[in-house]
Coordinates of C-alpha atoms in Angstrom, one line a residue:
M63 CA 20.8 29.9 -15.7
R64 CA 17.5 31.5 -16.9
H65 CA 14.3 30.1 -15.3
K66 CA 11.1 29.4 -17.2
P67 CA 8.9 32.4 -16.6
D68 CA 6.1 30.2 -15.0
I69 CA 8.6 28.7 -12.5
L70 CA 9.7 32.2 -11.4
K71 CA 6.2 33.4 -11.2
L72 CA 5.2 30.5 -9.0
A73 CA 8.2 30.9 -6.8
K74 CA 7.6 34.6 -6.3
E75 CA 4.2 33.9 -5.0
W76 CA 5.9 32.2 -2.0
L77 CA 7.6 35.6 -1.3
T78 CA 4.3 37.2 -0.4
P79 CA 3.2 37.9 3.2
V80 CA 1.1 34.8 3.2
F81 CA 4.3 32.8 3.8
D82 CA 6.6 33.1 6.8
A83 CA 10.1 34.6 6.8
A84 CA 11.9 31.2 6.8
T85 CA 10.0 30.3 3.6
H86 CA 11.0 33.6 2.0
D87 CA 14.7 32.9 2.8
A88 CA 14.5 29.4 1.4
V89 CA 12.9 30.5 -1.8
Q90 CA 15.4 33.3 -2.3
D91 CA 18.3 30.9 -1.7
M92 CA 16.9 28.6 -4.4
M93 CA 16.4 31.4 -6.8
A94 CA 20.0 32.6 -6.3
S95 CA 22.0 29.4 -6.3
E96 CA 19.8 26.3 -6.8
P97 CA 18.1 26.6 -10.2
K98 CA 17.5 22.8 -10.6
E99 CA 16.0 22.5 -7.1
L100 CA 13.8 25.6 -7.8
E101 CA 12.4 24.0 -10.9
E102 CA 11.8 20.7 -9.2
S103 CA 10.1 22.4 -6.3
F104 CA 7.7 24.6 -8.3
Y105 CA 7.1 23.1 -11.8
K106 CA 3.8 21.6 -10.7
N107 CA 1.4 21.3 -7.8
I108 CA 2.0 18.1 -5.8
E109 CA -0.7 15.6 -6.8
F110 CA -2.9 12.9 -5.3
G111 CA -1.8 9.4 -6.4
T112 CA -3.1 5.9 -5.6
G113 CA -2.3 6.6 -1.9
G114 CA -3.0 10.3 -1.6
I115 CA -0.2 12.9 -1.6
R116 CA 3.4 11.7 -1.2
G117 CA 6.6 13.6 -2.0
V118 CA 9.8 15.1 -0.9
M119 CA 9.7 17.5 2.0
G120 CA 10.8 21.1 1.3
I121 CA 9.6 24.5 0.1
G122 CA 7.4 24.9 -2.9
N123 CA 4.1 23.8 -4.4
N124 CA 5.6 20.4 -5.5
R125 CA 6.9 19.6 -2.0
I126 CA 5.5 18.4 1.3
N127 CA 5.4 21.3 3.7
K128 CA 3.0 23.0 6.1
Y129 CA 1.5 25.2 3.3
T130 CA 0.8 22.4 0.8
L131 CA -0.7 20.3 3.5
A132 CA -2.7 23.2 4.9
K133 CA -4.0 24.0 1.5
S134 CA -5.0 20.3 1.0
T135 CA -6.7 20.3 4.4
Q136 CA -8.6 23.5 3.6
G137 CA -9.8 21.9 0.4
V138 CA -10.9 18.8 2.4
S139 CA -12.6 21.0 4.9
N140 CA -14.6 22.8 2.2
Y141 CA -15.6 19.6 0.6
L142 CA -16.7 18.1 4.0
Q143 CA -18.9 21.1 4.6
Q144 CA -20.4 20.7 1.1
S145 CA -20.8 16.9 1.4
F146 CA -22.3 16.7 5.0
P147 CA -24.5 19.8 5.4
N148 CA -26.0 20.4 8.8
Q149 CA -23.9 17.7 10.4
T150 CA -21.4 18.0 13.2
L151 CA -18.1 17.4 11.3
K152 CA -15.4 15.2 12.8
A153 CA -12.0 14.2 11.6
V154 CA -9.3 12.0 13.1
I155 CA -5.6 12.5 12.5
A156 CA -2.6 10.1 12.9
Y157 CA 1.0 10.3 12.0
D158 CA 4.1 8.1 11.7
C159 CA 7.8 8.3 12.7
R160 CA 8.9 10.5 9.8
H161 CA 10.6 13.8 10.2
N162 CA 8.1 16.7 10.8
S163 CA 5.1 14.3 10.9
N164 CA 4.1 15.4 14.4
S165 CA 4.3 19.1 13.6
L166 CA 2.6 18.7 10.2
A167 CA -0.2 16.7 11.9
K168 CA -0.8 19.6 14.3
V169 CA -1.0 22.0 11.3
V170 CA -3.6 19.8 9.7
A171 CA -5.5 19.7 13.1
D172 CA -5.3 23.5 13.3
V173 CA -6.8 24.0 9.9
F174 CA -9.6 21.6 10.5
S175 CA -10.4 23.2 13.8
A176 CA -10.2 26.7 12.3
N177 CA -13.0 25.5 9.9
G178 CA -15.2 24.4 12.8
I179 CA -14.4 20.7 12.5
Q180 CA -14.0 18.6 15.6
V181 CA -10.5 17.0 15.6
Y182 CA -9.3 13.8 17.2
L183 CA -5.5 13.9 17.1
F184 CA -3.4 10.9 18.3
S185 CA -1.0 12.1 21.0
G186 CA 1.9 10.1 19.5
L187 CA 2.7 8.1 16.4
R188 CA 0.3 5.3 15.4
P189 CA 0.0 2.8 12.6
T190 CA -2.0 3.7 9.6
P191 CA -4.5 0.8 10.0
E192 CA -5.4 2.2 13.5
L193 CA -6.3 5.5 11.8
S194 CA -8.7 3.6 9.5
F195 CA -10.2 1.8 12.5
A196 CA -10.5 5.1 14.4
V197 CA -12.5 6.8 11.6
K198 CA -15.3 4.3 12.1
K199 CA -14.9 3.9 15.9
L200 CA -15.2 7.7 16.4
N201 CA -17.9 8.1 13.7
C202 CA -15.8 10.6 11.8
Q203 CA -16.5 11.7 8.2
C204 CA -12.8 11.9 7.5
G205 CA -9.4 10.7 8.6
I206 CA -5.9 11.9 7.7
V207 CA -2.6 10.1 8.3
L208 CA 0.8 11.7 7.8
T209 CA 3.0 9.1 6.3
A210 CA 5.2 8.2 3.3
S211 CA 5.0 4.5 4.0
H212 CA 8.3 2.9 3.0
N213 CA 9.8 5.8 0.9
P214 CA 13.2 7.2 1.7
P215 CA 13.7 9.5 4.7
E216 CA 13.3 12.8 2.7
Y217 CA 9.7 11.9 1.9
N218 CA 6.4 12.4 3.8
G219 CA 2.8 12.1 2.8
Y220 CA -0.8 12.8 3.4
K221 CA -3.5 10.1 3.0
V222 CA -7.2 11.0 3.2
Y223 CA -9.8 8.5 4.5
W224 CA -13.5 8.8 4.2
E225 CA -16.4 7.9 6.6
D226 CA -16.3 4.2 5.7
G227 CA -12.7 4.0 6.9
G228 CA -11.3 3.5 3.4
Q229 CA -9.1 5.8 1.4
I230 CA -10.9 8.3 -0.9
V231 CA -12.1 6.9 -4.2
P232 CA -14.2 8.4 -7.0
P233 CA -16.0 10.7 -6.9
E234 CA -14.5 12.0 -3.6
D235 CA -10.9 12.0 -4.8
R236 CA -11.5 14.1 -7.9
N237 CA -13.9 16.4 -6.0
I238 CA -11.4 17.0 -3.2
I239 CA -8.6 17.7 -5.8
D240 CA -10.9 20.2 -7.5
A241 CA -11.7 21.8 -4.1
I242 CA -8.0 22.1 -3.4
E243 CA -7.1 23.5 -6.9
K244 CA -9.7 26.2 -6.5
L245 CA -7.9 27.6 -3.5
D246 CA -5.3 30.3 -3.1
Y247 CA -2.9 30.0 -0.2
S248 CA -4.3 33.2 1.2
Q249 CA -7.7 31.4 1.7
I250 CA -6.3 28.9 4.2
K251 CA -7.6 29.2 7.8
F252 CA -4.6 28.7 10.0
E253 CA -5.9 30.0 13.3
A254 CA -6.7 26.9 15.4
N255 CA -9.7 26.6 17.7
E256 CA -8.0 24.5 20.4
D257 CA -11.3 23.7 22.0
L258 CA -12.1 21.6 19.0
I259 CA -8.9 19.5 19.2
Q260 CA -9.0 16.4 21.4
Y261 CA -6.0 14.2 21.9
I262 CA -6.6 10.5 21.9
N263 CA -4.5 7.4 22.8
A264 CA -5.1 4.4 25.1
E265 CA -8.9 4.0 24.6
I266 CA -8.6 3.7 20.8
D267 CA -5.4 1.6 21.2
E268 CA -7.2 -0.9 23.4
A269 CA -10.2 -1.1 21.1
F270 CA -8.0 -1.6 18.0
V271 CA -5.9 -4.4 19.6
A272 CA -9.1 -6.1 20.8
S273 CA -10.6 -5.8 17.3
S274 CA -7.4 -7.2 15.6
I275 CA -7.4 -10.2 17.9
A276 CA -11.1 -10.9 17.3
N277 CA -10.7 -10.8 13.6
A278 CA -7.4 -12.7 13.1
S279 CA -7.7 -15.4 15.8
F280 CA -8.9 -18.9 14.7
D281 CA -9.0 -21.4 17.6
T282 CA -5.2 -21.9 17.8
T283 CA -4.5 -23.9 20.9
K284 CA -2.7 -22.3 23.8
E285 CA 0.2 -24.8 23.5
A286 CA 0.6 -24.1 19.7
K287 CA 0.9 -20.4 20.4
E288 CA 3.4 -20.8 23.2
N289 CA 5.4 -23.2 21.0
L290 CA 5.9 -20.7 18.1
E291 CA 9.1 -18.8 18.0
I292 CA 8.6 -15.4 16.4
V293 CA 11.1 -12.7 15.4
F294 CA 9.6 -9.3 14.9
T295 CA 11.0 -6.0 13.6
S296 CA 9.2 -2.6 13.3
L297 CA 12.0 -1.2 11.0
H298 CA 12.0 2.0 13.2
G299 CA 8.3 2.5 12.5
T300 CA 5.0 2.7 14.2
S301 CA 4.1 -1.0 14.6
I302 CA 6.2 -1.2 17.8
T303 CA 3.3 0.7 19.5
V304 CA 0.8 -2.1 18.7
I305 CA 2.0 -5.4 17.4
P306 CA 4.0 -6.7 20.4
D307 CA 1.0 -6.0 22.6
T308 CA -1.4 -7.6 20.1
L309 CA 0.7 -10.8 19.9
A310 CA 1.1 -10.9 23.7
Q311 CA -2.6 -10.5 24.4
A312 CA -3.4 -13.1 21.7
G313 CA -1.2 -15.6 23.6
Y314 CA 2.1 -15.6 21.7
S315 CA 4.8 -15.4 24.4
K316 CA 7.9 -16.2 22.4
V317 CA 8.3 -13.0 20.5
H318 CA 11.9 -11.8 19.9
I319 CA 12.1 -8.1 18.9
V320 CA 14.9 -6.7 16.9
L321 CA 15.8 -4.1 19.5
E322 CA 18.2 -2.1 17.3
Q323 CA 15.2 -1.3 15.0
A324 CA 12.5 -0.9 17.8
I325 CA 13.1 2.8 18.3
P326 CA 11.0 4.9 15.9
D327 CA 13.4 7.0 13.8
G328 CA 12.7 8.8 10.6
D329 CA 16.3 8.4 9.4
F330 CA 15.8 4.5 9.4
P331 CA 19.5 4.2 10.4
T332 CA 19.9 0.4 10.2
V333 CA 18.5 -0.1 6.7
Q334 CA 19.0 1.4 3.2
S335 CA 15.2 1.4 2.8
P336 CA 12.5 0.6 5.4
N337 CA 10.6 -1.5 2.9
P338 CA 9.8 -5.1 3.9
E339 CA 9.5 -5.9 0.1
E340 CA 13.3 -5.6 0.0
P341 CA 15.4 -8.5 1.5
E342 CA 18.0 -6.2 2.9
A343 CA 15.4 -4.6 5.2
L344 CA 14.9 -7.9 7.1
A345 CA 18.6 -8.8 7.3
M346 CA 18.9 -8.1 11.1
A347 CA 15.6 -10.0 11.8
L348 CA 16.9 -13.0 9.8
A349 CA 20.2 -12.9 11.8
L350 CA 18.2 -12.9 15.1
A351 CA 16.1 -15.8 13.8
D352 CA 19.2 -17.9 13.3
I353 CA 20.2 -17.2 16.9
T354 CA 16.8 -17.9 18.4
K355 CA 15.9 -20.8 16.1
A356 CA 12.7 -18.9 15.2
D357 CA 10.0 -20.4 13.1
I358 CA 8.9 -17.2 11.5
V359 CA 10.1 -13.6 10.9
V360 CA 7.7 -10.7 10.5
G361 CA 8.8 -7.1 9.6
T362 CA 6.5 -4.1 8.9
D363 CA 7.0 -0.9 7.1
P364 CA 7.1 2.5 8.9
D365 CA 3.3 3.1 8.9
C366 CA 2.5 -0.6 9.6
D367 CA 0.3 -1.4 6.6
R368 CA 2.7 -3.8 4.9
L369 CA 4.4 -6.9 6.2
G370 CA 7.3 -9.0 5.1
V371 CA 7.4 -12.6 6.1
A372 CA 10.2 -15.2 6.2
V373 CA 9.8 -18.9 7.1
R374 CA 11.9 -22.0 7.1
N375 CA 12.1 -24.1 3.9
N376 CA 12.4 -27.9 3.9
E377 CA 16.2 -27.6 4.5
G378 CA 15.5 -25.5 7.6
Q379 CA 16.8 -22.3 6.0
M380 CA 15.0 -19.0 6.4
I381 CA 13.5 -17.8 3.1
L382 CA 11.6 -14.6 2.3
L383 CA 8.0 -14.9 1.0
N384 CA 6.8 -12.4 -1.6
G385 CA 3.5 -10.5 -1.2
N386 CA 1.7 -12.9 -3.5
Q387 CA 2.7 -15.9 -1.5
T388 CA 1.7 -14.4 1.8
M389 CA -1.6 -13.3 0.2
I390 CA -2.3 -16.9 -1.1
L391 CA -1.4 -18.5 2.3
M392 CA -3.6 -16.1 4.3
T393 CA -6.6 -16.3 1.8
A394 CA -6.4 -20.1 1.7
F395 CA -6.4 -20.3 5.5
L396 CA -9.3 -17.9 5.8
L397 CA -11.3 -19.8 3.2
E398 CA -10.7 -23.1 4.9
E399 CA -11.7 -21.7 8.3
W400 CA -14.9 -20.2 6.8
K401 CA -15.7 -23.5 5.1
K402 CA -15.1 -25.5 8.4
A403 CA -17.4 -23.1 10.2
G404 CA -20.1 -23.5 7.5
K405 CA -20.1 -19.8 6.7
I406 CA -19.7 -20.1 2.9
D407 CA -23.0 -20.0 1.1
G408 CA -22.3 -18.1 -2.1
R409 CA -22.6 -14.6 -0.6
Q410 CA -18.9 -14.1 0.3
F411 CA -16.0 -12.7 -1.6
V412 CA -12.3 -12.1 -1.5
G413 CA -10.6 -9.1 -3.1
S414 CA -7.3 -8.5 -4.9
T415 CA -5.8 -6.3 -7.7
I416 CA -5.1 -6.6 -11.4
V417 CA -1.3 -6.7 -10.9
S418 CA -1.5 -9.5 -8.2
T419 CA -1.2 -13.2 -8.8
P420 CA -3.9 -14.9 -10.9
M421 CA -3.7 -17.7 -8.5
I422 CA -6.0 -15.8 -6.1
T423 CA -8.9 -16.3 -8.6
K424 CA -8.2 -20.1 -8.9
L425 CA -8.2 -20.3 -5.1
A426 CA -11.5 -18.5 -4.7
T427 CA -13.1 -20.6 -7.4
A428 CA -12.1 -23.8 -5.6
Y429 CA -14.1 -22.6 -2.5
A430 CA -17.1 -21.3 -4.6
V431 CA -16.3 -17.8 -3.5
E432 CA -16.2 -14.8 -5.8
C433 CA -12.9 -13.0 -6.3
K434 CA -13.3 -9.3 -7.1
M435 CA -10.5 -7.5 -8.8
G436 CA -9.6 -3.8 -8.5
L437 CA -7.0 -1.4 -9.6
T438 CA -3.7 -1.2 -7.7
G439 CA -4.2 0.1 -4.2
F440 CA -6.2 -1.0 -1.2
K441 CA -8.6 1.8 -1.6
W442 CA -10.2 -0.3 -4.4
I443 CA -10.6 -3.3 -2.2
A444 CA -12.1 -1.2 0.6
K445 CA -14.5 0.2 -2.1
M446 CA -15.6 -3.3 -2.9
I447 CA -16.9 -3.7 0.6
K448 CA -18.9 -0.5 0.3
D449 CA -20.2 -1.3 -3.2
F450 CA -21.4 -4.8 -2.3
P451 CA -23.0 -4.6 1.1
E452 CA -25.0 -7.7 0.4
L453 CA -21.8 -9.7 0.3
E454 CA -19.5 -10.7 3.2
F455 CA -15.9 -9.8 2.8
I456 CA -13.5 -12.6 3.9
G457 CA -10.1 -11.0 3.2
G458 CA -8.1 -9.5 0.5
G459 CA -4.5 -8.7 -0.5
E460 CA -2.2 -7.4 -3.2
E461 CA 1.3 -8.2 -4.4
S462 CA 2.9 -5.3 -2.6
F463 CA 2.9 -7.0 0.8
G464 CA -0.5 -5.9 2.0
Y465 CA -3.4 -7.8 3.5
M466 CA -6.7 -7.0 5.1
V467 CA -8.6 -9.5 7.3
G468 CA -12.3 -8.8 7.4
D469 CA -13.7 -5.2 7.3
A470 CA -12.9 -3.7 10.7
V471 CA -10.0 -1.9 9.0
R472 CA -10.6 -0.7 5.5
D473 CA -7.0 -0.6 4.4
K474 CA -4.0 -3.0 4.3
D475 CA -3.3 -3.9 7.9
A476 CA -0.1 -5.4 9.1
V477 CA -1.4 -5.7 12.7
A478 CA -4.2 -8.2 11.9
A479 CA -2.1 -9.8 9.1
T480 CA 0.9 -10.4 11.5
L481 CA -1.4 -12.2 13.9
L482 CA -3.0 -14.2 11.1
I483 CA 0.3 -15.4 9.7
C484 CA 1.3 -16.4 13.2
E485 CA -1.9 -18.4 13.6
I486 CA -1.1 -20.2 10.3
A487 CA 2.4 -20.9 11.4
A488 CA 1.4 -22.1 14.9
Q489 CA -1.3 -24.5 13.6
A490 CA 1.0 -25.8 10.9
K491 CA 3.8 -26.5 13.4
E492 CA 1.4 -28.3 15.8
R493 CA 0.4 -30.6 12.9
G494 CA 4.1 -31.3 12.2
S495 CA 4.0 -29.1 9.1
T496 CA 5.4 -25.6 8.3
V497 CA 4.2 -22.5 6.5
Y498 CA 6.5 -23.4 3.6
K499 CA 5.0 -26.9 3.3
E500 CA 1.5 -25.5 3.3
L501 CA 2.4 -23.2 0.4
L502 CA 3.8 -26.1 -1.7
K503 CA 0.6 -28.1 -1.1
L504 CA -1.4 -25.1 -2.4
Y505 CA 0.8 -25.1 -5.5
V506 CA 0.0 -28.8 -6.2
T507 CA -3.7 -28.2 -5.7
H508 CA -4.3 -25.0 -7.5
G509 CA -1.3 -24.6 -9.9
F510 CA 2.2 -23.3 -9.4
Y511 CA 2.2 -19.5 -10.0
K512 CA 5.4 -17.5 -9.7
E513 CA 5.6 -13.7 -9.9
H514 CA 8.5 -11.2 -10.3
L515 CA 8.5 -7.4 -10.1
I516 CA 10.8 -5.2 -12.1
S517 CA 10.8 -1.6 -10.7
I518 CA 12.7 1.1 -12.7
T519 CA 13.3 4.4 -11.0
K520 CA 13.2 7.6 -13.1
K521 CA 13.4 10.7 -10.9
G522 CA 12.5 14.3 -11.7
I523 CA 10.9 16.0 -14.7
E524 CA 13.0 14.1 -17.2
G525 CA 12.2 10.8 -15.4
L526 CA 8.5 11.5 -15.6
A527 CA 8.8 12.1 -19.4
E528 CA 10.8 8.9 -19.8
I529 CA 8.1 6.8 -18.0
H530 CA 5.4 8.4 -20.2
H531 CA 7.4 7.6 -23.3
M532 CA 7.8 3.9 -22.2
M533 CA 4.0 3.6 -21.8
V534 CA 3.3 5.3 -25.1
S535 CA 5.7 3.0 -26.9
L536 CA 4.1 -0.1 -25.4
R537 CA 0.7 1.1 -26.6
E538 CA 1.7 2.3 -30.0
N539 CA 4.1 -0.5 -30.8
P540 CA 2.6 -3.5 -29.0
M541 CA 4.7 -6.6 -28.7
K542 CA 3.4 -9.5 -30.9
K543 CA 5.5 -12.2 -29.1
I544 CA 7.1 -12.4 -25.6
N545 CA 9.6 -15.1 -24.9
G546 CA 8.6 -16.8 -28.1
Q547 CA 4.9 -17.0 -27.1
R548 CA 2.2 -15.2 -29.0
V549 CA 0.5 -12.3 -27.3
T550 CA -3.2 -13.4 -27.2
M551 CA -4.8 -10.4 -25.3
V552 CA -4.0 -6.9 -24.3
E553 CA -5.9 -5.0 -21.6
D554 CA -5.5 -1.2 -21.7
F555 CA -7.0 0.4 -18.6
Q556 CA -6.4 3.9 -20.0
T557 CA -8.6 3.4 -23.0
S558 CA -10.9 0.9 -21.1
K559 CA -10.4 -1.6 -23.9
V560 CA -9.4 -5.3 -24.0
K561 CA -8.3 -6.6 -27.4
N562 CA -8.0 -10.2 -28.5
V563 CA -4.9 -9.9 -30.6
L564 CA -5.5 -13.2 -32.5
T565 CA -9.0 -12.2 -33.7
G566 CA -8.8 -8.4 -33.5
K567 CA -12.0 -8.2 -31.5
E568 CA -12.3 -5.6 -28.8
K569 CA -14.6 -5.1 -25.8
S570 CA -14.8 -2.7 -23.0
I571 CA -13.3 -2.9 -19.5
Y572 CA -15.5 -1.6 -16.8
F573 CA -12.9 -0.2 -14.5
P574 CA -11.9 3.4 -13.6
K575 CA -9.4 4.7 -16.2
A576 CA -5.7 4.1 -15.2
D577 CA -2.4 4.1 -16.9
V578 CA -2.0 0.3 -16.8
L579 CA -1.3 -2.1 -19.7
I580 CA -1.4 -5.9 -19.4
Y581 CA -0.2 -8.4 -22.0
Y582 CA -1.3 -12.1 -21.9
T583 CA 0.5 -14.8 -23.8
E584 CA -0.6 -18.2 -25.1
D585 CA 1.2 -20.1 -22.3
G586 CA -0.7 -18.2 -19.6
S587 CA 2.0 -15.7 -18.8
K588 CA 0.9 -12.2 -17.7
I589 CA 3.0 -9.0 -18.0
C590 CA 1.7 -5.8 -16.6
A591 CA 3.2 -2.3 -17.1
R592 CA 2.2 0.5 -14.6
P593 CA 3.7 3.8 -13.6
S594 CA 3.7 4.1 -9.8
G595 CA 1.2 6.6 -8.4
T596 CA 3.3 7.4 -5.4
E597 CA 6.9 7.0 -6.5
P598 CA 9.0 8.1 -9.5
K599 CA 9.0 4.5 -10.9
I600 CA 7.5 2.4 -13.6
K601 CA 6.8 -1.2 -12.6
F602 CA 6.5 -4.4 -14.6
Y603 CA 4.7 -7.3 -12.9
I604 CA 5.5 -10.7 -14.4
S605 CA 3.4 -13.8 -13.7
V606 CA 4.1 -17.3 -15.0
N607 CA 2.6 -20.6 -14.1
V608 CA 2.7 -24.3 -14.7
T609 CA 1.2 -27.5 -13.2
L610 CA 3.0 -28.9 -10.2
D611 CA 2.2 -32.6 -10.0
I612 CA 3.9 -33.5 -6.7
V613 CA 5.7 -31.5 -4.0
D614 CA 8.9 -33.4 -4.6
N615 CA 9.1 -31.8 -8.1
F616 CA 8.9 -28.2 -6.7
I617 CA 12.6 -27.3 -7.1
K618 CA 12.9 -28.6 -10.6
T619 CA 9.6 -26.9 -11.6
E620 CA 10.6 -23.6 -9.9
A621 CA 13.8 -23.5 -12.0
L622 CA 11.8 -23.8 -15.2
L623 CA 9.6 -20.8 -14.1
N624 CA 12.6 -18.8 -13.1
D625 CA 14.1 -19.4 -16.5
K626 CA 10.9 -18.3 -18.1
I627 CA 10.9 -15.1 -16.1
K628 CA 14.5 -14.3 -17.0
N629 CA 13.7 -14.8 -20.7
I630 CA 10.7 -12.5 -20.5
I631 CA 12.9 -9.8 -18.8
T632 CA 15.5 -10.2 -21.6
D633 CA 13.0 -10.2 -24.4
M634 CA 11.3 -7.0 -23.1
Q635 CA 14.7 -5.4 -22.4
L636 CA 13.9 -4.8 -18.8
N637 CA 17.3 -5.7 -17.5

C-alpha cells in the first residue's frame, strides 16, 4: 500500500535523533507492515477538545506518548512565562490509574522543571478534583492531570487547569494551542531540574477531605448518618484514595466497598467500560447492595469526577438515576438548604449546560435564583464563577454525571457530590422518605422532565468524516417536524444564530462558537446534536416533558414520555 506523501513525511520526522531508539523501531515497524495504523497515528496532530487532550496511547503525533505530552508541556511553559512575567511560576501535577500515567506525569514534571517552573507532583494517583483544589491551595498558575476519564484502557489524556482551578477556556485554550503548534519537537527541554520538583501527598489530601466535608455537609444528624447503608465502588480508579476516608470522617460508618473493584487497575478487569453512565459498570455494586440491603449505591469513574447513583424505588428495587436526575436532586437540596439559612437574596446562581435538562432552569426560577447555561463541559461552569465574582455560586451540574458543590473545586467533583447525595439520602430516610420519593415530589412541583442520550461511535478518519456529514445534513436539510410536532426553533452554536422556524426571524446567540445544533418542537421537546470533543462519537440529547399532577400517576406518565422518546428516535433514524 502506498502512503500519502504527507503521512510518510510526518512519520520520517520521528526517525530523527530527537526521538529515542524504541520510537524509531516502532515507526519503522508501522511503515513496513501496519499502513492503517501508520496513517491513524500520523494523519493529524492530537488536538485539545472540551476536556484537553485525550487519545489512544502509542507512537505518532496523533497519539498520547511522552513526546506529544512533552511538546504540549513545553507550549504551556512558554505561555506561562509570557502570561505571568516576573513571577515565580508554579505548576501542580496529578495522575490517575491508567497505564503509563505515572511515567508520563514525570515527563511533564521534567519539562516544567527544565523551564524553571516549580513543580508539585503527587507521589501517587489522585482524583482529578483534588488536582483542581491543589492548584488554588498551592497558589499555582497551572495544573495538569494525566487521565482519560472513563475511556477504554488504551486511552490516556492531559487536562490543563489555570490559576482559578478551572480547566482552560478562551483565550487561554487557543493561545496554548498556538504556542504548542509553533514548536518543533527539537525545542522541547527534557533535562529535569530535580531541585524544582517537590512530591506532595498527605498534607493536600487532608486539606481536600476537610474542604469536601465543609462544603457538602448540611446538619445531618449523627443517627441519620449511622443509619444509612451505602455501597461504594471506585471502578478500579482513584476515588478509593479519598472517598472512603471522606465518608468516614463525615460520620458515615456503614460503607460497603466493592472490594473486587477497589484496587486501581488501568485494565479495568471487572467492567467492559469504567463509566458510571453505563448500567453494566455498577452491576457488582448493585449485587452487593442486594446482599447488604443498602439504601444507596455510588460509583465513580477512574479519575473521580463523575458519579453514578442508584437508589431504591417504591417497590424496594435498586434503580439507576441518570445524570440529570442526580443534578436535579442535588440542586434542589442545595437551594432548599440555602433558603432555610436565609442566604438567598438575588445574588446567587446555579450553573448547567445547554445539553442538560431544562428542568434545572424551572427549579432555579422557583427559588428566585439565576440559572446560567454554558456549553458542554465543566470548564464553562467554572468560568461562570470567574466571570461573575459579584454572584455566589451554589452548585452546578451537567447531564454527563458530573456535579460541583460550591467553588472550592472548579471542576466536576465526585468526592463532594458523593457526600452530598449521601446527605440527601440520610435526611430523607430519617423523615421516612427516600431519594426516589423526593425526586417524584420534584416532578410534581416543577414538571416531569425525562431525558435520553443516543451516542453513536464512529472511529478513525472515516468516522470523523461521517460525523461531519451528519452535522452538515442536519444544518443544510433541517427537519420541519419531529414526531409529528412542528419544529419551532433551531439554535446553531456554530453560526451563533437562533432561528424562529415559524416566523423566519433570526437573532444572535452570545456563546463561544461550537459544533452544536438544537431543535425545539411545539410540545416542548428538545433535541440536541453534538459531536463529542473527547471521543469519536456524535451524541443526540433528547428531552421531553409533561405535567405530573400527582405522584401516583408517575408510572403511567413516564410510559407516555418513554413512548415519545422512542418515536423521536425512530423519526430521526437514530436507532
